[in-house]
mmCIF file of N, CA and C in Angstrom:
data_model
loop_
_atom_site.group_PDB
_atom_site.id
_atom_site.type_symbol
_atom_site.label_atom_id
_atom_site.label_comp_id
_atom_site.label_asym_id
_atom_site.label_seq_id
_atom_site.Cartn_x
_atom_site.Cartn_y
_atom_site.Cartn_z
ATOM 1 N N MET A 1105 -12.665 3.905 -20.283
ATOM 2 C CA MET A 1105 -12.409 4.290 -18.899
ATOM 3 C C MET A 1105 -11.559 3.205 -18.242
ATOM 4 N N PRO A 1106 -10.523 3.582 -17.479
ATOM 5 C CA PRO A 1106 -9.680 2.586 -16.834
ATOM 6 C C PRO A 1106 -10.440 1.815 -15.761
ATOM 7 N N ASN A 1107 -9.941 0.636 -15.446
ATOM 8 C CA ASN A 1107 -10.520 -0.161 -14.379
ATOM 9 C C ASN A 1107 -10.130 0.483 -13.060
ATOM 10 N N LEU A 1108 -11.100 0.976 -12.306
ATOM 11 C CA LEU A 1108 -10.833 1.710 -11.084
ATOM 12 C C LEU A 1108 -10.993 0.812 -9.871
ATOM 13 N N SER A 1109 -10.161 1.062 -8.869
ATOM 14 C CA SER A 1109 -10.202 0.207 -7.689
ATOM 15 C C SER A 1109 -11.275 0.620 -6.705
ATOM 16 N N PHE A 1110 -11.782 1.830 -6.825
ATOM 17 C CA PHE A 1110 -12.722 2.289 -5.823
ATOM 18 C C PHE A 1110 -13.614 3.342 -6.444
ATOM 19 N N ALA A 1111 -14.880 3.182 -6.281
ATOM 20 C CA ALA A 1111 -15.807 4.220 -6.755
ATOM 21 C C ALA A 1111 -16.979 4.265 -5.794
ATOM 22 N N GLU A 1112 -17.414 5.454 -5.483
ATOM 23 C CA GLU A 1112 -18.576 5.649 -4.634
ATOM 24 C C GLU A 1112 -19.436 6.723 -5.267
ATOM 25 N N THR A 1113 -20.527 7.019 -4.639
ATOM 26 C CA THR A 1113 -21.332 8.145 -5.091
ATOM 27 C C THR A 1113 -21.504 9.112 -3.940
ATOM 28 N N ASP A 1114 -21.591 10.396 -4.273
ATOM 29 C CA ASP A 1114 -21.851 11.387 -3.241
ATOM 30 C C ASP A 1114 -23.358 11.585 -3.108
ATOM 31 N N GLN A 1115 -23.772 12.609 -2.373
ATOM 32 C CA GLN A 1115 -25.204 12.806 -2.145
ATOM 33 C C GLN A 1115 -25.975 13.084 -3.431
ATOM 34 N N LYS A 1116 -25.314 13.569 -4.458
ATOM 35 C CA LYS A 1116 -25.981 13.859 -5.725
ATOM 36 C C LYS A 1116 -25.851 12.687 -6.708
ATOM 37 N N ASN A 1117 -25.355 11.566 -6.235
ATOM 38 C CA ASN A 1117 -25.138 10.369 -7.048
ATOM 39 C C ASN A 1117 -24.138 10.579 -8.174
ATOM 40 N N SER A 1118 -23.244 11.532 -7.996
ATOM 41 C CA SER A 1118 -22.153 11.713 -8.944
ATOM 42 C C SER A 1118 -21.027 10.768 -8.543
ATOM 43 N N PRO A 1119 -20.374 10.144 -9.512
ATOM 44 C CA PRO A 1119 -19.292 9.230 -9.133
ATOM 45 C C PRO A 1119 -18.125 9.976 -8.499
ATOM 46 N N ILE A 1120 -17.577 9.384 -7.464
ATOM 47 C CA ILE A 1120 -16.351 9.869 -6.844
ATOM 48 C C ILE A 1120 -15.309 8.805 -7.122
ATOM 49 N N ILE A 1121 -14.280 9.166 -7.825
ATOM 50 C CA ILE A 1121 -13.275 8.202 -8.241
ATOM 51 C C ILE A 1121 -12.025 8.369 -7.384
ATOM 52 N N CYS A 1122 -11.475 7.267 -6.962
ATOM 53 C CA CYS A 1122 -10.258 7.267 -6.165
ATOM 54 C C CYS A 1122 -9.218 6.439 -6.906
ATOM 55 N N ASP A 1123 -8.080 7.038 -7.229
ATOM 56 C CA ASP A 1123 -7.067 6.271 -7.929
ATOM 57 C C ASP A 1123 -5.931 5.841 -7.010
ATOM 58 N N ASP A 1124 -6.240 5.698 -5.731
ATOM 59 C CA ASP A 1124 -5.268 5.156 -4.786
ATOM 60 C C ASP A 1124 -5.007 3.691 -5.122
ATOM 61 N N ALA A 1125 -3.783 3.278 -4.915
ATOM 62 C CA ALA A 1125 -3.417 1.874 -5.097
ATOM 63 C C ALA A 1125 -3.701 1.124 -3.801
ATOM 64 N N ILE A 1126 -4.319 -0.040 -3.929
ATOM 65 C CA ILE A 1126 -4.623 -0.864 -2.761
ATOM 66 C C ILE A 1126 -3.883 -2.181 -2.908
ATOM 67 N N VAL A 1127 -3.041 -2.466 -1.925
ATOM 68 C CA VAL A 1127 -2.189 -3.649 -1.961
ATOM 69 C C VAL A 1127 -2.396 -4.421 -0.662
ATOM 70 N N ARG A 1128 -2.650 -5.707 -0.807
ATOM 71 C CA ARG A 1128 -2.754 -6.580 0.374
ATOM 72 C C ARG A 1128 -1.436 -7.321 0.519
ATOM 73 N N VAL A 1129 -0.871 -7.233 1.748
ATOM 74 C CA VAL A 1129 0.430 -7.829 2.013
ATOM 75 C C VAL A 1129 0.292 -8.812 3.172
ATOM 76 N N HIS A 1130 0.730 -10.044 2.958
ATOM 77 C CA HIS A 1130 0.726 -11.050 4.018
ATOM 78 C C HIS A 1130 1.586 -10.554 5.176
ATOM 79 N N ARG A 1131 1.296 -10.990 6.340
ATOM 80 C CA ARG A 1131 2.054 -10.569 7.528
ATOM 81 C C ARG A 1131 3.556 -10.796 7.368
ATOM 82 N N SER A 1132 3.938 -11.731 6.505
ATOM 83 C CA SER A 1132 5.359 -12.007 6.249
ATOM 84 C C SER A 1132 6.004 -10.977 5.327
ATOM 85 N N GLY A 1133 5.196 -10.105 4.728
ATOM 86 C CA GLY A 1133 5.737 -9.091 3.835
ATOM 87 C C GLY A 1133 5.638 -9.444 2.363
ATOM 88 N N ILE A 1134 4.938 -10.530 2.057
ATOM 89 C CA ILE A 1134 4.758 -10.968 0.674
ATOM 90 C C ILE A 1134 3.452 -10.391 0.128
ATOM 91 N N ILE A 1135 3.527 -9.806 -1.060
ATOM 92 C CA ILE A 1135 2.368 -9.177 -1.687
ATOM 93 C C ILE A 1135 1.365 -10.250 -2.112
ATOM 94 N N GLU A 1136 0.119 -10.098 -1.663
ATOM 95 C CA GLU A 1136 -0.954 -11.047 -1.983
ATOM 96 C C GLU A 1136 -1.904 -10.529 -3.051
ATOM 97 N N SER A 1137 -2.123 -9.234 -3.088
ATOM 98 C CA SER A 1137 -2.961 -8.667 -4.145
ATOM 99 C C SER A 1137 -2.404 -7.313 -4.538
ATOM 100 N N TRP A 1138 -2.644 -6.975 -5.801
ATOM 101 C CA TRP A 1138 -2.038 -5.781 -6.413
ATOM 102 C C TRP A 1138 -3.051 -5.272 -7.407
ATOM 103 N N ASP A 1139 -3.713 -4.168 -7.099
ATOM 104 C CA ASP A 1139 -4.797 -3.719 -7.970
ATOM 105 C C ASP A 1139 -4.284 -2.957 -9.196
ATOM 106 N N ASP A 1140 -5.216 -2.630 -10.085
ATOM 107 C CA ASP A 1140 -4.859 -1.940 -11.325
ATOM 108 C C ASP A 1140 -4.205 -0.587 -11.066
ATOM 109 N N ASN A 1141 -4.601 0.085 -9.998
ATOM 110 C CA ASN A 1141 -3.985 1.368 -9.688
ATOM 111 C C ASN A 1141 -2.544 1.193 -9.210
ATOM 112 N N ALA A 1142 -2.240 0.075 -8.560
ATOM 113 C CA ALA A 1142 -0.854 -0.222 -8.184
ATOM 114 C C ALA A 1142 -0.020 -0.454 -9.441
ATOM 115 N N VAL A 1143 -0.607 -1.114 -10.428
ATOM 116 C CA VAL A 1143 0.090 -1.319 -11.705
ATOM 117 C C VAL A 1143 0.463 0.029 -12.301
ATOM 118 N N GLN A 1144 -0.505 0.943 -12.337
ATOM 119 C CA GLN A 1144 -0.263 2.267 -12.906
ATOM 120 C C GLN A 1144 0.753 3.062 -12.083
ATOM 121 N N MET A 1145 0.643 3.000 -10.769
ATOM 122 C CA MET A 1145 1.492 3.801 -9.901
ATOM 123 C C MET A 1145 2.942 3.320 -9.905
ATOM 124 N N PHE A 1146 3.124 2.004 -9.774
ATOM 125 C CA PHE A 1146 4.467 1.463 -9.600
ATOM 126 C C PHE A 1146 5.063 0.850 -10.869
ATOM 127 N N GLY A 1147 4.213 0.551 -11.867
ATOM 128 C CA GLY A 1147 4.715 0.037 -13.130
ATOM 129 C C GLY A 1147 4.899 -1.469 -13.195
ATOM 130 N N PHE A 1148 4.665 -2.167 -12.105
ATOM 131 C CA PHE A 1148 4.776 -3.627 -12.094
ATOM 132 C C PHE A 1148 3.414 -4.231 -12.390
ATOM 133 N N ALA A 1149 3.353 -5.183 -13.305
ATOM 134 C CA ALA A 1149 2.119 -5.919 -13.541
ATOM 135 C C ALA A 1149 1.803 -6.732 -12.288
ATOM 136 N N ALA A 1150 0.538 -7.060 -12.108
ATOM 137 C CA ALA A 1150 0.140 -7.857 -10.941
ATOM 138 C C ALA A 1150 0.941 -9.156 -10.880
ATOM 139 N N GLU A 1151 1.158 -9.778 -12.021
ATOM 140 C CA GLU A 1151 1.905 -11.050 -12.068
ATOM 141 C C GLU A 1151 3.349 -10.879 -11.616
ATOM 142 N N GLU A 1152 3.892 -9.678 -11.771
ATOM 143 C CA GLU A 1152 5.265 -9.406 -11.336
ATOM 144 C C GLU A 1152 5.338 -9.109 -9.842
ATOM 145 N N ALA A 1153 4.260 -8.617 -9.255
ATOM 146 C CA ALA A 1153 4.276 -8.184 -7.864
ATOM 147 C C ALA A 1153 3.767 -9.248 -6.896
ATOM 148 N N ILE A 1154 2.679 -9.922 -7.257
ATOM 149 C CA ILE A 1154 2.082 -10.900 -6.351
ATOM 150 C C ILE A 1154 3.062 -12.051 -6.117
ATOM 151 N N GLY A 1155 3.265 -12.363 -4.839
ATOM 152 C CA GLY A 1155 4.200 -13.413 -4.465
ATOM 153 C C GLY A 1155 5.604 -12.895 -4.184
ATOM 154 N N LYS A 1156 5.813 -11.603 -4.393
ATOM 155 C CA LYS A 1156 7.122 -10.993 -4.146
ATOM 156 C C LYS A 1156 7.090 -10.217 -2.827
ATOM 157 N N SER A 1157 8.275 -9.959 -2.313
ATOM 158 C CA SER A 1157 8.412 -9.157 -1.106
ATOM 159 C C SER A 1157 8.041 -7.710 -1.400
ATOM 160 N N LEU A 1158 7.556 -7.040 -0.391
ATOM 161 C CA LEU A 1158 7.263 -5.617 -0.498
ATOM 162 C C LEU A 1158 8.527 -4.808 -0.810
ATOM 163 N N ASP A 1159 9.695 -5.429 -0.658
ATOM 164 C CA ASP A 1159 10.953 -4.789 -1.043
ATOM 165 C C ASP A 1159 10.923 -4.332 -2.498
ATOM 166 N N LEU A 1160 10.037 -4.896 -3.271
ATOM 167 C CA LEU A 1160 9.883 -4.538 -4.677
ATOM 168 C C LEU A 1160 9.748 -3.025 -4.853
ATOM 169 N N ILE A 1161 9.080 -2.368 -3.913
ATOM 170 C CA ILE A 1161 8.834 -0.924 -4.053
ATOM 171 C C ILE A 1161 9.504 -0.089 -2.961
ATOM 172 N N ILE A 1162 10.293 -0.716 -2.112
ATOM 173 C CA ILE A 1162 10.959 0.003 -1.027
ATOM 174 C C ILE A 1162 12.400 0.287 -1.425
ATOM 175 N N PRO A 1163 12.802 1.550 -1.454
ATOM 176 C CA PRO A 1163 14.203 1.856 -1.755
ATOM 177 C C PRO A 1163 15.123 1.126 -0.773
ATOM 178 N N GLU A 1164 16.224 0.625 -1.283
ATOM 179 C CA GLU A 1164 17.127 -0.205 -0.482
ATOM 180 C C GLU A 1164 17.554 0.464 0.820
ATOM 181 N N LYS A 1165 17.840 1.760 0.777
ATOM 182 C CA LYS A 1165 18.321 2.442 1.985
ATOM 183 C C LYS A 1165 17.256 2.540 3.079
ATOM 184 N N LEU A 1166 15.987 2.298 2.738
ATOM 185 C CA LEU A 1166 14.905 2.385 3.720
ATOM 186 C C LEU A 1166 14.408 1.022 4.191
ATOM 187 N N ARG A 1167 14.918 -0.045 3.624
ATOM 188 C CA ARG A 1167 14.367 -1.380 3.923
ATOM 189 C C ARG A 1167 14.535 -1.792 5.374
ATOM 190 N N GLU A 1168 15.690 -1.577 5.944
ATOM 191 C CA GLU A 1168 15.897 -1.989 7.339
ATOM 192 C C GLU A 1168 14.900 -1.277 8.252
ATOM 193 N N ARG A 1169 14.758 0.018 8.069
ATOM 194 C CA ARG A 1169 13.812 0.799 8.883
ATOM 195 C C ARG A 1169 12.373 0.328 8.657
ATOM 196 N N HIS A 1170 12.046 0.080 7.378
ATOM 197 C CA HIS A 1170 10.701 -0.399 7.057
ATOM 198 C C HIS A 1170 10.394 -1.707 7.779
ATOM 199 N N TRP A 1171 11.305 -2.683 7.693
ATOM 200 C CA TRP A 1171 11.016 -4.001 8.267
ATOM 201 C C TRP A 1171 10.969 -3.976 9.792
ATOM 202 N N LYS A 1172 11.698 -3.066 10.408
ATOM 203 C CA LYS A 1172 11.579 -2.898 11.868
ATOM 204 C C LYS A 1172 10.168 -2.428 12.215
ATOM 205 N N GLY A 1173 9.681 -1.442 11.483
ATOM 206 C CA GLY A 1173 8.324 -0.955 11.706
ATOM 207 C C GLY A 1173 7.283 -2.006 11.393
ATOM 208 N N TRP A 1174 7.471 -2.737 10.307
ATOM 209 C CA TRP A 1174 6.541 -3.804 9.912
ATOM 210 C C TRP A 1174 6.462 -4.863 11.001
ATOM 211 N N SER A 1175 7.624 -5.277 11.511
ATOM 212 C CA SER A 1175 7.656 -6.291 12.579
ATOM 213 C C SER A 1175 6.906 -5.811 13.812
ATOM 214 N N TYR A 1176 7.070 -4.544 14.148
ATOM 215 C CA TYR A 1176 6.359 -3.987 15.293
ATOM 216 C C TYR A 1176 4.847 -4.081 15.085
ATOM 217 N N VAL A 1177 4.390 -3.683 13.912
ATOM 218 C CA VAL A 1177 2.954 -3.732 13.613
ATOM 219 C C VAL A 1177 2.436 -5.160 13.734
ATOM 220 N N VAL A 1178 3.147 -6.107 13.129
ATOM 221 C CA VAL A 1178 2.693 -7.502 13.138
ATOM 222 C C VAL A 1178 2.733 -8.087 14.551
ATOM 223 N N GLU A 1179 3.779 -7.786 15.318
ATOM 224 C CA GLU A 1179 3.907 -8.331 16.675
ATOM 225 C C GLU A 1179 2.943 -7.679 17.660
ATOM 226 N N GLN A 1180 2.769 -6.371 17.566
ATOM 227 C CA GLN A 1180 1.936 -5.640 18.514
ATOM 228 C C GLN A 1180 0.470 -5.546 18.093
ATOM 229 N N GLY A 1181 0.218 -5.715 16.799
ATOM 230 C CA GLY A 1181 -1.155 -5.652 16.315
ATOM 231 C C GLY A 1181 -1.724 -4.258 16.231
ATOM 232 N N VAL A 1182 -0.854 -3.260 16.168
ATOM 233 C CA VAL A 1182 -1.294 -1.875 16.049
ATOM 234 C C VAL A 1182 -0.438 -1.155 15.014
ATOM 235 N N THR A 1183 -1.041 -0.176 14.375
ATOM 236 C CA THR A 1183 -0.306 0.670 13.450
ATOM 237 C C THR A 1183 -0.625 2.122 13.748
ATOM 238 N N GLY A 1184 0.367 2.958 13.635
ATOM 239 C CA GLY A 1184 0.147 4.377 13.813
ATOM 240 C C GLY A 1184 -0.276 5.061 12.529
ATOM 241 N N PHE A 1185 -0.335 4.287 11.447
ATOM 242 C CA PHE A 1185 -0.641 4.858 10.142
ATOM 243 C C PHE A 1185 -1.908 4.225 9.590
ATOM 244 N N ASN A 1186 -3.039 4.679 10.129
ATOM 245 C CA ASN A 1186 -4.330 4.178 9.678
ATOM 246 C C ASN A 1186 -5.037 5.283 8.907
ATOM 247 N N SER A 1187 -6.329 5.190 8.785
ATOM 248 C CA SER A 1187 -7.054 6.178 7.989
ATOM 249 C C SER A 1187 -6.967 7.595 8.557
ATOM 250 N N ASP A 1188 -6.619 7.720 9.837
ATOM 251 C CA ASP A 1188 -6.511 9.043 10.457
ATOM 252 C C ASP A 1188 -5.111 9.641 10.347
ATOM 253 N N ARG A 1189 -4.113 8.809 10.079
ATOM 254 C CA ARG A 1189 -2.732 9.288 10.049
ATOM 255 C C ARG A 1189 -1.979 8.557 8.946
ATOM 256 N N THR A 1190 -1.283 9.293 8.119
ATOM 257 C CA THR A 1190 -0.547 8.699 7.006
ATOM 258 C C THR A 1190 0.945 8.970 7.163
ATOM 259 N N LEU A 1191 1.714 8.297 6.326
ATOM 260 C CA LEU A 1191 3.159 8.482 6.288
ATOM 261 C C LEU A 1191 3.549 8.762 4.849
ATOM 262 N N THR A 1192 4.456 9.701 4.645
ATOM 263 C CA THR A 1192 4.951 10.032 3.314
ATOM 264 C C THR A 1192 6.351 9.454 3.161
ATOM 265 N N VAL A 1193 6.545 8.674 2.090
ATOM 266 C CA VAL A 1193 7.827 8.000 1.859
ATOM 267 C C VAL A 1193 8.130 7.929 0.362
ATOM 268 N N PRO A 1194 9.417 7.770 0.020
ATOM 269 C CA PRO A 1194 9.735 7.487 -1.375
ATOM 270 C C PRO A 1194 9.430 6.017 -1.677
ATOM 271 N N ALA A 1195 9.093 5.739 -2.922
ATOM 272 C CA ALA A 1195 8.827 4.366 -3.348
ATOM 273 C C ALA A 1195 9.442 4.151 -4.724
ATOM 274 N N LEU A 1196 9.763 2.896 -5.016
ATOM 275 C CA LEU A 1196 10.380 2.544 -6.290
ATOM 276 C C LEU A 1196 9.341 2.181 -7.339
ATOM 277 N N ARG A 1197 9.628 2.568 -8.574
ATOM 278 C CA ARG A 1197 8.837 2.138 -9.727
ATOM 279 C C ARG A 1197 9.635 1.084 -10.481
ATOM 280 N N ARG A 1198 8.961 0.361 -11.342
ATOM 281 C CA ARG A 1198 9.595 -0.715 -12.110
ATOM 282 C C ARG A 1198 10.795 -0.222 -12.899
ATOM 283 N N ASN A 1199 10.718 0.998 -13.433
ATOM 284 C CA ASN A 1199 11.805 1.530 -14.245
ATOM 285 C C ASN A 1199 12.980 2.051 -13.418
ATOM 286 N N GLY A 1200 12.920 1.893 -12.092
ATOM 287 C CA GLY A 1200 14.004 2.314 -11.217
ATOM 288 C C GLY A 1200 13.861 3.727 -10.686
ATOM 289 N N SER A 1201 12.915 4.479 -11.202
ATOM 290 C CA SER A 1201 12.700 5.832 -10.705
ATOM 291 C C SER A 1201 11.978 5.774 -9.358
ATOM 292 N N GLN A 1202 12.030 6.881 -8.651
ATOM 293 C CA GLN A 1202 11.341 6.966 -7.370
ATOM 294 C C GLN A 1202 10.198 7.961 -7.470
ATOM 295 N N ILE A 1203 9.144 7.655 -6.748
ATOM 296 C CA ILE A 1203 8.030 8.577 -6.570
ATOM 297 C C ILE A 1203 7.843 8.768 -5.073
ATOM 298 N N VAL A 1204 7.092 9.776 -4.704
ATOM 299 C CA VAL A 1204 6.772 9.980 -3.296
ATOM 300 C C VAL A 1204 5.310 9.618 -3.108
ATOM 301 N N VAL A 1205 5.064 8.737 -2.141
ATOM 302 C CA VAL A 1205 3.705 8.289 -1.873
ATOM 303 C C VAL A 1205 3.339 8.560 -0.425
ATOM 304 N N VAL A 1206 2.061 8.713 -0.211
ATOM 305 C CA VAL A 1206 1.484 8.765 1.125
ATOM 306 C C VAL A 1206 0.761 7.433 1.298
ATOM 307 N N PHE A 1207 0.888 6.822 2.465
ATOM 308 C CA PHE A 1207 0.172 5.564 2.662
ATOM 309 C C PHE A 1207 -0.426 5.471 4.047
ATOM 310 N N ASN A 1208 -1.424 4.595 4.143
ATOM 311 C CA ASN A 1208 -1.953 4.192 5.437
ATOM 312 C C ASN A 1208 -2.169 2.693 5.401
ATOM 313 N N MET A 1209 -2.370 2.106 6.552
ATOM 314 C CA MET A 1209 -2.458 0.649 6.665
ATOM 315 C C MET A 1209 -3.645 0.260 7.535
ATOM 316 N N ASP A 1210 -4.276 -0.832 7.131
ATOM 317 C CA ASP A 1210 -5.325 -1.440 7.950
ATOM 318 C C ASP A 1210 -4.944 -2.888 8.199
ATOM 319 N N ILE A 1211 -5.008 -3.292 9.440
ATOM 320 C CA ILE A 1211 -4.685 -4.673 9.806
ATOM 321 C C ILE A 1211 -5.882 -5.563 9.487
ATOM 322 N N ILE A 1212 -5.610 -6.697 8.849
ATOM 323 C CA ILE A 1212 -6.648 -7.670 8.520
ATOM 324 C C ILE A 1212 -6.437 -8.886 9.417
ATOM 325 N N ARG A 1213 -7.458 -9.192 10.208
ATOM 326 C CA ARG A 1213 -7.365 -10.312 11.153
ATOM 327 C C ARG A 1213 -8.232 -11.480 10.687
ATOM 328 N N ASN A 1214 -7.819 -12.677 11.055
ATOM 329 C CA ASN A 1214 -8.624 -13.857 10.740
ATOM 330 C C ASN A 1214 -9.703 -14.053 11.801
ATOM 331 N N HIS A 1215 -10.492 -15.110 11.664
ATOM 332 C CA HIS A 1215 -11.599 -15.354 12.589
ATOM 333 C C HIS A 1215 -11.136 -15.558 14.037
ATOM 334 N N SER A 1216 -9.862 -15.930 14.225
ATOM 335 C CA SER A 1216 -9.321 -16.105 15.578
ATOM 336 C C SER A 1216 -8.741 -14.822 16.150
ATOM 337 N N GLY A 1217 -8.745 -13.759 15.354
ATOM 338 C CA GLY A 1217 -8.209 -12.491 15.811
ATOM 339 C C GLY A 1217 -6.735 -12.287 15.525
ATOM 340 N N ASN A 1218 -6.102 -13.275 14.889
ATOM 341 C CA ASN A 1218 -4.689 -13.153 14.552
ATOM 342 C C ASN A 1218 -4.530 -12.359 13.254
ATOM 343 N N ILE A 1219 -3.410 -11.679 13.133
ATOM 344 C CA ILE A 1219 -3.151 -10.891 11.935
ATOM 345 C C ILE A 1219 -2.825 -11.818 10.768
ATOM 346 N N ASP A 1220 -3.608 -11.683 9.695
ATOM 347 C CA ASP A 1220 -3.356 -12.424 8.456
ATOM 348 C C ASP A 1220 -2.559 -11.583 7.476
ATOM 349 N N ALA A 1221 -2.954 -10.324 7.360
ATOM 350 C CA ALA A 1221 -2.383 -9.465 6.327
ATOM 351 C C ALA A 1221 -2.563 -8.015 6.720
ATOM 352 N N ILE A 1222 -1.996 -7.165 5.901
ATOM 353 C CA ILE A 1222 -2.162 -5.729 6.070
ATOM 354 C C ILE A 1222 -2.545 -5.150 4.722
ATOM 355 N N LYS A 1223 -3.603 -4.356 4.729
ATOM 356 C CA LYS A 1223 -4.015 -3.646 3.514
ATOM 357 C C LYS A 1223 -3.328 -2.297 3.541
ATOM 358 N N VAL A 1224 -2.581 -2.006 2.486
ATOM 359 C CA VAL A 1224 -1.881 -0.731 2.383
ATOM 360 C C VAL A 1224 -2.511 0.061 1.244
ATOM 361 N N VAL A 1225 -2.855 1.297 1.526
ATOM 362 C CA VAL A 1225 -3.422 2.181 0.511
ATOM 363 C C VAL A 1225 -2.389 3.268 0.229
ATOM 364 N N PHE A 1226 -1.940 3.314 -1.025
ATOM 365 C CA PHE A 1226 -0.926 4.277 -1.455
ATOM 366 C C PHE A 1226 -1.561 5.369 -2.291
ATOM 367 N N ARG A 1227 -1.085 6.593 -2.113
ATOM 368 C CA ARG A 1227 -1.484 7.705 -2.964
ATOM 369 C C ARG A 1227 -0.212 8.376 -3.485
ATOM 370 N N ASP A 1228 -0.131 8.509 -4.780
ATOM 371 C CA ASP A 1228 0.988 9.191 -5.423
ATOM 372 C C ASP A 1228 0.774 10.685 -5.232
ATOM 373 N N ILE A 1229 1.612 11.349 -4.457
ATOM 374 C CA ILE A 1229 1.345 12.756 -4.158
ATOM 375 C C ILE A 1229 1.633 13.673 -5.334
ATOM 376 N N ARG A 1230 2.223 13.166 -6.404
ATOM 377 C CA ARG A 1230 2.389 14.005 -7.604
ATOM 378 C C ARG A 1230 1.030 14.362 -8.187
ATOM 379 N N LYS A 1231 0.000 13.588 -7.852
ATOM 380 C CA LYS A 1231 -1.334 13.825 -8.382
ATOM 381 C C LYS A 1231 -2.184 14.709 -7.486
ATOM 382 N N GLN A 1232 -1.593 15.218 -6.408
ATOM 383 C CA GLN A 1232 -2.340 16.077 -5.499
ATOM 384 C C GLN A 1232 -2.633 17.411 -6.178
ATOM 385 N N PRO A 1233 -3.807 18.008 -5.928
ATOM 386 C CA PRO A 1233 -4.124 19.316 -6.528
ATOM 387 C C PRO A 1233 -3.227 20.416 -5.998
#
């Protein structure tokens, strides 16, 4: 069985498996953590992704727009794409191909209330039923 990033149980104690990729990104846009599902989804090993810019998976034509939105989130401390609302975008894989992912973001604050990082949860919509 693959190493899964998230597992819970339902009321009948049956496992519920989630193969969403969970990536922690420093407020500067540098990837801090890259789970096994991110490896599978994007094709980059954790060692290849951690310490790199999120540009690693952002198509070049979308980078300017992405970083404007990222700056807004970091400066304002709010995101419109949380667990209640997602965004669908193309993303790059290691082999240069593109996939379409849905993502949401959670802001991670330090003990002083300042933004340290953002947790991004990606879902490859090719796997949707």
